[in-house]
Amino acid sequence: MKGTTKAVVVLGAAALVAQPLLTSGVGEAAESLLSHNKLTTTSSVENASFAGNFAVDGDATTRWASLEAADPQWISVDLGGPALISRVKLNWEAAYATDYTVETSDDGQNWKHARAVTGGDGAIDEIAGLNAAGRYLRVHGTKRGTAYGYSLWELEVYGSRTGGGDVEAPTAPTGLRSTGSTADSITLAWQPSTDNVGVSGYEILRNGNVVGTSATTSYTDGGLASGTSFTYTVRARDAAGNLSPASAAVQASTGPGSGTGTVLVVAGDIAKRQIPSEHNKTAKLVEGIKPQYVLTVGDNQYDNGTISEFRTYYDKTWGKFKNITKPTPGNHEWYDKLNGYKQYFGSIATPQGKPYYSFDVGDWHFVALDSDPLTDGITGDQLTWLKNDLATTKKACIGGYWHHPRFNSGQYGDLRSIAPFWDEMVKARADVVFSGHDHHYERLKPLNSSGRVDEANGVRSAVVGIGGDSLYTQIKPREGVEASFAKHGVMKLVLNGRSYSWEIIGTDGKLLDKAGPYTCR
């Protein structure tokens, strides 16, 4: 299904607009580019920088990107009126579809099959001889070619106008405003649009992506992360499927969440040179949260944790929070024997002269450990130190964090080698432990030394390896798992005296999971 006219690919959509009209082969009607700068709708966007409109703007350096690690996903374009569609050209980014369908619709709601593609290999797909009719065209991805999502530099739809029917769009809504908010919702209102026939409803867009519809001039957007700002627009639709331009944008924020306690951010598996955009996005989340501390659960910098890598990648994103960071190393820092890690973080990483240490925050005592020696079967001085440290703390609450999880539903599974750390936390009646290493998130009930649920004596835990590296989707929930998924984001941990809670916030600001409040023992 690959295009063969490479000169056309180089010219791009903007140049194609100026080219002479071609014959489509469908009744010899004149063929033209119908999709340039037309309205789009998407199933999801990775973030506002990759909204659907960037796939039809004629610029091959901008793109639409869906959420990662999720099927199916789609993008549709409103051609502005009824048309006979002869061909479609897709310019895939590295995150491409191997299997997808091309569909058309008269109203943007009911879809007709036009062509199925299987076994695609990305790059340029040119689908000719469609002979399909409709006002809307949708590319519906059903199988990804990578662990990421779906992403198109350009979606070009060619054909000829057929006219007829209601082709006049409603006016853009005006007066969009926030009329109220809670810790996880924002309520919007706006002035009604007008239309030559009649407005049938409104579409609400958050950060460039449609998140809901309303038959009235108000909408409540729920399930959001607390203390986070979002950008909203609204557009009107009529019964014929015509969409208005978007309203003027408005920013609105959710409330700060429960309590006014100490806020920390937790995440691991962060900066990877091959995908710099991901740790840049999670760093922006940290900026919005404004925590008092950042706790990293290892593999701060890939691939080998050298000082050059730290300065080139981590320092430009998460390095902004270096002064409030309490790091731990992972196996990738150990590839450089912790040289780059220690040089970059300095005494922050070794406040007691070792790559493991403890500190207090209010009613909490935290132990930050180096789990890599345990995976090599070495316990040594660190375990002795841990026993003494836990025995001497007078704090009511105990938390721990390190890279390798003891119990885990991901690709690496339970790690028996980490038992010495875990067992000491159980003996100390610790409250919670955070880890990374597996690149997903999961929340587990309190587990005892045998990995069985034990609400009275076990330790609660979470895997938070979602800071920026490639995600692992091989999750088979073990005993005690309360939630799990593979999406990038960070944990916002709130300590309120002897209680604690957390939210997992995705890179689009959406609340992905909420836990607690829990009370310390």
Short mmCIF file of N, CA and C in Angstrom, two decimals, residues 22-162:
data_model
loop_
_atom_site.label_atom_id
_atom_site.label_comp_id
_atom_site.label_asym_id
_atom_site.label_seq_id
_atom_site.Cartn_x
_atom_site.Cartn_y
_atom_site.Cartn_z
N LEU A 22 -6.06 16.95 -10.50
CA LEU A 22 -5.85 15.66 -11.14
C LEU A 22 -7.19 15.04 -11.45
N THR A 23 -7.17 14.02 -12.30
CA THR A 23 -8.39 13.25 -12.50
C THR A 23 -8.40 12.10 -11.54
N SER A 24 -9.52 11.84 -10.94
CA SER A 24 -9.62 10.84 -9.89
C SER A 24 -9.83 9.45 -10.42
N GLY A 25 -10.27 9.31 -11.63
CA GLY A 25 -10.60 7.98 -12.13
C GLY A 25 -12.01 7.59 -11.77
N VAL A 26 -12.71 8.44 -11.02
CA VAL A 26 -14.08 8.16 -10.64
C VAL A 26 -14.97 9.09 -11.44
N GLY A 27 -15.47 8.60 -12.55
CA GLY A 27 -16.28 9.44 -13.42
C GLY A 27 -15.50 10.62 -13.97
N GLU A 28 -14.15 10.54 -13.94
CA GLU A 28 -13.28 11.60 -14.45
C GLU A 28 -13.56 12.94 -13.78
N ALA A 29 -14.11 12.93 -12.55
CA ALA A 29 -14.33 14.19 -11.84
C ALA A 29 -13.00 14.77 -11.40
N ALA A 30 -12.92 16.10 -11.30
CA ALA A 30 -11.69 16.75 -10.86
C ALA A 30 -11.40 16.36 -9.41
N GLU A 31 -10.15 16.02 -9.14
CA GLU A 31 -9.73 15.61 -7.80
C GLU A 31 -8.95 16.74 -7.16
N SER A 32 -9.25 17.04 -5.91
CA SER A 32 -8.52 18.07 -5.19
C SER A 32 -8.33 17.63 -3.74
N LEU A 33 -7.44 18.33 -3.03
CA LEU A 33 -7.21 18.05 -1.62
C LEU A 33 -8.35 18.67 -0.81
N LEU A 34 -9.11 17.82 -0.11
CA LEU A 34 -10.31 18.27 0.59
C LEU A 34 -10.10 18.52 2.08
N SER A 35 -9.01 18.00 2.64
CA SER A 35 -8.88 17.95 4.09
C SER A 35 -8.03 19.07 4.68
N HIS A 36 -7.39 19.88 3.84
CA HIS A 36 -6.43 20.86 4.36
C HIS A 36 -7.09 21.84 5.32
N ASN A 37 -6.57 21.88 6.56
CA ASN A 37 -7.03 22.79 7.62
C ASN A 37 -8.50 22.64 7.97
N LYS A 38 -9.07 21.46 7.74
CA LYS A 38 -10.45 21.20 8.12
C LYS A 38 -10.52 20.75 9.59
N LEU A 39 -11.72 20.80 10.16
CA LEU A 39 -11.92 20.42 11.55
C LEU A 39 -11.70 18.92 11.75
N THR A 40 -11.05 18.57 12.84
CA THR A 40 -10.79 17.17 13.17
C THR A 40 -11.40 16.82 14.52
N THR A 41 -11.65 15.54 14.70
CA THR A 41 -12.06 14.98 15.98
C THR A 41 -11.21 13.73 16.21
N THR A 42 -10.80 13.50 17.45
CA THR A 42 -9.94 12.36 17.75
C THR A 42 -10.46 11.58 18.95
N SER A 43 -10.09 10.32 19.00
CA SER A 43 -10.44 9.51 20.16
C SER A 43 -9.65 9.93 21.38
N SER A 44 -8.43 10.42 21.18
CA SER A 44 -7.58 10.89 22.28
C SER A 44 -6.41 11.66 21.69
N VAL A 45 -5.72 12.39 22.55
CA VAL A 45 -4.45 13.00 22.17
C VAL A 45 -3.46 12.74 23.29
N GLU A 46 -2.20 12.58 22.90
CA GLU A 46 -1.15 12.37 23.90
C GLU A 46 -1.04 13.59 24.81
N ASN A 47 -1.06 14.77 24.23
CA ASN A 47 -1.19 16.03 24.95
C ASN A 47 -1.56 17.11 23.94
N ALA A 48 -1.74 18.34 24.41
CA ALA A 48 -2.24 19.40 23.53
C ALA A 48 -1.30 19.73 22.38
N SER A 49 -0.03 19.35 22.52
CA SER A 49 0.93 19.61 21.45
C SER A 49 0.74 18.70 20.24
N PHE A 50 -0.08 17.66 20.41
CA PHE A 50 -0.29 16.68 19.34
C PHE A 50 -1.77 16.53 19.02
N ALA A 51 -2.49 17.65 18.96
CA ALA A 51 -3.92 17.63 18.68
C ALA A 51 -4.19 17.25 17.23
N GLY A 52 -5.44 16.88 16.94
CA GLY A 52 -5.81 16.38 15.63
C GLY A 52 -5.59 17.37 14.50
N ASN A 53 -5.75 18.67 14.77
CA ASN A 53 -5.61 19.65 13.70
C ASN A 53 -4.21 19.66 13.08
N PHE A 54 -3.21 19.18 13.82
CA PHE A 54 -1.85 19.18 13.29
C PHE A 54 -1.65 18.13 12.20
N ALA A 55 -2.60 17.22 12.05
CA ALA A 55 -2.50 16.21 10.99
C ALA A 55 -3.05 16.70 9.66
N VAL A 56 -3.71 17.85 9.65
CA VAL A 56 -4.29 18.36 8.40
C VAL A 56 -3.84 19.79 8.10
N ASP A 57 -2.71 20.21 8.72
CA ASP A 57 -2.28 21.59 8.57
C ASP A 57 -1.28 21.78 7.44
N GLY A 58 -0.92 20.71 6.71
CA GLY A 58 0.02 20.83 5.62
C GLY A 58 1.47 20.99 6.05
N ASP A 59 1.72 20.82 7.34
CA ASP A 59 3.08 20.96 7.89
C ASP A 59 3.56 19.58 8.33
N ALA A 60 4.54 19.03 7.63
CA ALA A 60 5.02 17.67 7.93
C ALA A 60 5.94 17.61 9.14
N THR A 61 6.05 18.73 9.90
CA THR A 61 6.82 18.70 11.14
C THR A 61 5.92 18.72 12.36
N THR A 62 4.61 18.82 12.16
CA THR A 62 3.66 18.75 13.27
C THR A 62 2.81 17.50 13.08
N ARG A 63 2.21 17.01 14.18
CA ARG A 63 1.52 15.73 14.07
C ARG A 63 0.43 15.57 15.12
N TRP A 64 -0.49 14.65 14.83
CA TRP A 64 -1.43 14.14 15.82
C TRP A 64 -0.83 12.89 16.45
N ALA A 65 -0.99 12.74 17.77
CA ALA A 65 -0.56 11.53 18.46
C ALA A 65 -1.62 11.16 19.49
N SER A 66 -2.02 9.90 19.48
CA SER A 66 -3.01 9.41 20.45
C SER A 66 -2.33 9.06 21.76
N LEU A 67 -3.13 8.70 22.75
CA LEU A 67 -2.59 8.15 23.99
C LEU A 67 -1.79 6.89 23.70
N GLU A 68 -0.81 6.63 24.53
CA GLU A 68 0.05 5.48 24.31
C GLU A 68 -0.59 4.18 24.81
N ALA A 69 -0.16 3.09 24.20
CA ALA A 69 -0.46 1.72 24.66
C ALA A 69 -1.96 1.46 24.78
N ALA A 70 -2.75 1.98 23.84
CA ALA A 70 -4.20 1.76 23.90
C ALA A 70 -4.76 1.57 22.51
N ASP A 71 -5.57 0.53 22.35
CA ASP A 71 -6.31 0.26 21.11
C ASP A 71 -7.79 0.19 21.43
N PRO A 72 -8.68 0.55 20.51
CA PRO A 72 -8.40 1.25 19.25
C PRO A 72 -8.29 2.75 19.48
N GLN A 73 -7.80 3.47 18.45
CA GLN A 73 -7.76 4.93 18.46
C GLN A 73 -8.10 5.40 17.05
N TRP A 74 -8.59 6.64 16.94
CA TRP A 74 -8.99 7.12 15.62
C TRP A 74 -8.87 8.64 15.50
N ILE A 75 -8.82 9.08 14.25
CA ILE A 75 -8.89 10.50 13.92
C ILE A 75 -9.84 10.65 12.74
N SER A 76 -10.74 11.63 12.82
CA SER A 76 -11.66 11.90 11.72
C SER A 76 -11.54 13.36 11.30
N VAL A 77 -11.88 13.63 10.03
CA VAL A 77 -11.81 14.98 9.50
C VAL A 77 -13.12 15.31 8.81
N ASP A 78 -13.63 16.51 9.10
CA ASP A 78 -14.84 17.03 8.47
C ASP A 78 -14.42 17.75 7.19
N LEU A 79 -14.84 17.22 6.05
CA LEU A 79 -14.42 17.77 4.76
C LEU A 79 -15.17 19.04 4.37
N GLY A 80 -16.14 19.43 5.19
CA GLY A 80 -16.84 20.69 4.96
C GLY A 80 -18.09 20.58 4.12
N GLY A 81 -18.40 19.40 3.62
CA GLY A 81 -19.57 19.18 2.80
C GLY A 81 -19.50 17.83 2.13
N PRO A 82 -20.59 17.37 1.53
CA PRO A 82 -20.59 16.06 0.87
C PRO A 82 -19.52 15.99 -0.22
N ALA A 83 -18.89 14.83 -0.31
CA ALA A 83 -17.80 14.67 -1.29
C ALA A 83 -17.72 13.23 -1.75
N LEU A 84 -17.15 13.05 -2.95
CA LEU A 84 -16.79 11.74 -3.46
C LEU A 84 -15.29 11.60 -3.23
N ILE A 85 -14.91 10.63 -2.40
CA ILE A 85 -13.52 10.49 -1.96
C ILE A 85 -12.83 9.43 -2.81
N SER A 86 -11.73 9.81 -3.46
CA SER A 86 -11.03 8.91 -4.36
C SER A 86 -9.80 8.28 -3.74
N ARG A 87 -9.08 9.01 -2.89
CA ARG A 87 -7.88 8.43 -2.29
C ARG A 87 -7.52 9.15 -0.99
N VAL A 88 -6.71 8.47 -0.18
CA VAL A 88 -6.24 8.99 1.10
C VAL A 88 -4.74 8.73 1.20
N LYS A 89 -4.01 9.71 1.64
CA LYS A 89 -2.57 9.54 1.87
C LYS A 89 -2.29 9.76 3.35
N LEU A 90 -1.59 8.80 3.96
CA LEU A 90 -1.24 8.85 5.37
C LEU A 90 0.28 8.89 5.51
N ASN A 91 0.77 9.88 6.22
CA ASN A 91 2.20 10.00 6.52
C ASN A 91 2.38 9.69 8.00
N TRP A 92 2.79 8.45 8.29
CA TRP A 92 2.90 7.99 9.68
C TRP A 92 4.19 8.47 10.33
N GLU A 93 4.09 8.84 11.58
CA GLU A 93 5.26 9.03 12.42
C GLU A 93 5.75 7.65 12.86
N ALA A 94 6.78 7.56 13.71
CA ALA A 94 7.31 6.27 14.14
C ALA A 94 6.25 5.40 14.81
N ALA A 95 5.27 6.04 15.46
CA ALA A 95 4.17 5.30 16.10
C ALA A 95 3.06 5.11 15.06
N TYR A 96 3.09 3.98 14.37
CA TYR A 96 2.19 3.77 13.24
C TYR A 96 1.21 2.62 13.52
N ALA A 97 0.26 2.46 12.61
CA ALA A 97 -0.71 1.36 12.70
C ALA A 97 -0.30 0.26 11.73
N THR A 98 -0.34 -0.98 12.20
CA THR A 98 -0.19 -2.10 11.28
C THR A 98 -1.55 -2.47 10.69
N ASP A 99 -2.62 -2.35 11.49
CA ASP A 99 -3.98 -2.65 11.03
C ASP A 99 -4.88 -1.45 11.30
N TYR A 100 -5.64 -1.06 10.28
CA TYR A 100 -6.57 0.04 10.46
C TYR A 100 -7.61 0.00 9.34
N THR A 101 -8.69 0.74 9.55
CA THR A 101 -9.72 0.85 8.52
C THR A 101 -9.89 2.32 8.14
N VAL A 102 -10.30 2.54 6.91
CA VAL A 102 -10.70 3.87 6.44
C VAL A 102 -12.21 3.85 6.31
N GLU A 103 -12.88 4.82 6.92
CA GLU A 103 -14.34 4.84 6.99
C GLU A 103 -14.85 6.22 6.59
N THR A 104 -16.09 6.28 6.10
CA THR A 104 -16.71 7.55 5.76
C THR A 104 -18.05 7.68 6.46
N SER A 105 -18.54 8.91 6.55
CA SER A 105 -19.81 9.16 7.23
C SER A 105 -20.46 10.40 6.65
N ASP A 106 -21.79 10.41 6.65
CA ASP A 106 -22.52 11.60 6.22
C ASP A 106 -22.74 12.59 7.36
N ASP A 107 -22.75 12.07 8.61
CA ASP A 107 -23.09 12.92 9.75
C ASP A 107 -22.03 12.94 10.85
N GLY A 108 -20.93 12.23 10.69
CA GLY A 108 -19.90 12.18 11.72
C GLY A 108 -20.23 11.27 12.88
N GLN A 109 -21.34 10.54 12.76
CA GLN A 109 -21.77 9.64 13.83
C GLN A 109 -21.87 8.19 13.37
N ASN A 110 -22.41 7.99 12.19
CA ASN A 110 -22.62 6.65 11.64
C ASN A 110 -21.62 6.41 10.52
N TRP A 111 -20.82 5.36 10.65
CA TRP A 111 -19.66 5.17 9.77
C TRP A 111 -19.84 3.99 8.83
N LYS A 112 -19.32 4.16 7.60
CA LYS A 112 -19.37 3.11 6.57
C LYS A 112 -17.94 2.70 6.22
N HIS A 113 -17.76 1.39 6.09
CA HIS A 113 -16.44 0.84 5.76
C HIS A 113 -16.05 1.18 4.33
N ALA A 114 -14.82 1.69 4.15
CA ALA A 114 -14.32 1.99 2.81
C ALA A 114 -13.13 1.12 2.43
N ARG A 115 -12.23 0.86 3.36
CA ARG A 115 -11.06 0.05 3.05
C ARG A 115 -10.43 -0.44 4.36
N ALA A 116 -9.93 -1.67 4.36
CA ALA A 116 -9.20 -2.23 5.50
C ALA A 116 -7.75 -2.43 5.09
N VAL A 117 -6.84 -2.09 6.00
CA VAL A 117 -5.41 -2.29 5.77
C VAL A 117 -4.87 -3.18 6.88
N THR A 118 -4.14 -4.21 6.52
CA THR A 118 -3.49 -5.09 7.50
C THR A 118 -2.02 -5.24 7.14
N GLY A 119 -1.21 -5.41 8.15
CA GLY A 119 0.22 -5.62 7.92
C GLY A 119 0.96 -4.39 7.46
N GLY A 120 0.48 -3.20 7.79
CA GLY A 120 1.17 -1.98 7.40
C GLY A 120 2.51 -1.84 8.11
N ASP A 121 3.44 -1.11 7.48
CA ASP A 121 4.78 -0.95 8.06
C ASP A 121 5.16 0.51 8.25
N GLY A 122 4.16 1.39 8.34
CA GLY A 122 4.43 2.79 8.61
C GLY A 122 4.84 3.57 7.37
N ALA A 123 5.57 4.68 7.60
CA ALA A 123 6.02 5.57 6.53
C ALA A 123 4.81 6.15 5.78
N ILE A 124 4.76 6.02 4.45
CA ILE A 124 3.68 6.60 3.65
C ILE A 124 2.74 5.49 3.18
N ASP A 125 1.45 5.62 3.48
CA ASP A 125 0.42 4.74 2.93
C ASP A 125 -0.44 5.58 1.99
N GLU A 126 -0.56 5.18 0.73
CA GLU A 126 -1.44 5.86 -0.21
C GLU A 126 -2.51 4.88 -0.65
N ILE A 127 -3.74 5.19 -0.32
CA ILE A 127 -4.86 4.29 -0.55
C ILE A 127 -5.71 4.88 -1.67
N ALA A 128 -5.62 4.28 -2.83
CA ALA A 128 -6.29 4.82 -4.02
C ALA A 128 -7.52 4.00 -4.38
N GLY A 129 -8.31 4.54 -5.35
CA GLY A 129 -9.47 3.81 -5.86
C GLY A 129 -10.56 3.57 -4.84
N LEU A 130 -10.78 4.52 -3.94
CA LEU A 130 -11.76 4.31 -2.87
C LEU A 130 -13.20 4.37 -3.38
N ASN A 131 -13.53 5.36 -4.20
CA ASN A 131 -14.89 5.52 -4.70
C ASN A 131 -15.90 5.52 -3.55
N ALA A 132 -15.58 6.32 -2.51
CA ALA A 132 -16.41 6.37 -1.31
C ALA A 132 -17.04 7.75 -1.18
N ALA A 133 -18.23 7.80 -0.64
CA ALA A 133 -18.95 9.06 -0.49
C ALA A 133 -19.14 9.40 0.98
N GLY A 134 -19.12 10.69 1.29
CA GLY A 134 -19.38 11.14 2.66
C GLY A 134 -18.81 12.51 2.91
N ARG A 135 -19.22 13.08 4.00
CA ARG A 135 -18.68 14.39 4.41
C ARG A 135 -17.50 14.21 5.37
N TYR A 136 -17.46 13.10 6.06
CA TYR A 136 -16.42 12.85 7.06
C TYR A 136 -15.63 11.62 6.66
N LEU A 137 -14.34 11.65 6.96
CA LEU A 137 -13.49 10.47 6.77
C LEU A 137 -12.76 10.18 8.08
N ARG A 138 -12.69 8.89 8.42
CA ARG A 138 -12.05 8.50 9.67
C ARG A 138 -11.01 7.40 9.41
N VAL A 139 -9.84 7.55 10.02
CA VAL A 139 -8.83 6.49 10.05
C VAL A 139 -8.90 5.87 11.43
N HIS A 140 -9.24 4.58 11.48
CA HIS A 140 -9.55 3.89 12.73
C HIS A 140 -8.49 2.81 12.97
N GLY A 141 -7.53 3.11 13.86
CA GLY A 141 -6.44 2.17 14.14
C GLY A 141 -6.87 1.08 15.10
N THR A 142 -6.60 -0.18 14.74
CA THR A 142 -6.98 -1.31 15.59
C THR A 142 -5.79 -2.12 16.09
N LYS A 143 -4.61 -1.92 15.49
CA LYS A 143 -3.42 -2.63 15.95
C LYS A 143 -2.21 -1.74 15.75
N ARG A 144 -1.49 -1.49 16.85
CA ARG A 144 -0.32 -0.62 16.80
C ARG A 144 0.91 -1.37 16.32
N GLY A 145 1.81 -0.64 15.68
CA GLY A 145 3.07 -1.23 15.25
C GLY A 145 4.17 -1.11 16.29
N THR A 146 3.93 -0.33 17.37
CA THR A 146 4.91 -0.12 18.42
C THR A 146 4.20 -0.15 19.77
N ALA A 147 4.97 0.01 20.84
CA ALA A 147 4.39 0.05 22.18
C ALA A 147 3.71 1.39 22.46
N TYR A 148 3.91 2.37 21.59
CA TYR A 148 3.34 3.70 21.80
C TYR A 148 1.88 3.74 21.31
N GLY A 149 1.47 4.85 20.76
CA GLY A 149 0.09 4.96 20.28
C GLY A 149 0.06 5.00 18.76
N TYR A 150 -0.78 5.89 18.22
CA TYR A 150 -0.86 6.13 16.78
C TYR A 150 -0.50 7.59 16.54
N SER A 151 0.26 7.86 15.48
CA SER A 151 0.68 9.23 15.24
C SER A 151 0.83 9.47 13.75
N LEU A 152 0.23 10.56 13.27
CA LEU A 152 0.26 10.93 11.85
C LEU A 152 0.83 12.33 11.69
N TRP A 153 1.88 12.43 10.85
CA TRP A 153 2.35 13.75 10.46
C TRP A 153 1.29 14.46 9.62
N GLU A 154 0.71 13.71 8.66
CA GLU A 154 -0.31 14.30 7.80
C GLU A 154 -1.35 13.25 7.40
N LEU A 155 -2.59 13.69 7.34
CA LEU A 155 -3.72 12.93 6.81
C LEU A 155 -4.29 13.75 5.67
N GLU A 156 -4.16 13.25 4.44
CA GLU A 156 -4.62 13.97 3.26
C GLU A 156 -5.75 13.19 2.59
N VAL A 157 -6.87 13.86 2.35
CA VAL A 157 -8.04 13.24 1.73
C VAL A 157 -8.29 13.95 0.39
N TYR A 158 -8.37 13.16 -0.69
CA TYR A 158 -8.56 13.70 -2.03
C TYR A 158 -9.88 13.23 -2.62
N GLY A 159 -10.49 14.09 -3.45
CA GLY A 159 -11.73 13.75 -4.11
C GLY A 159 -12.37 14.97 -4.72
N SER A 160 -13.70 14.94 -4.84
CA SER A 160 -14.42 16.05 -5.47
C SER A 160 -15.69 16.34 -4.69
N ARG A 161 -16.09 17.60 -4.66
CA ARG A 161 -17.32 18.01 -3.99
C ARG A 161 -18.53 17.52 -4.77
N THR A 162 -19.56 17.11 -4.03
CA THR A 162 -20.80 16.69 -4.68
C THR A 162 -21.96 17.62 -4.36
#
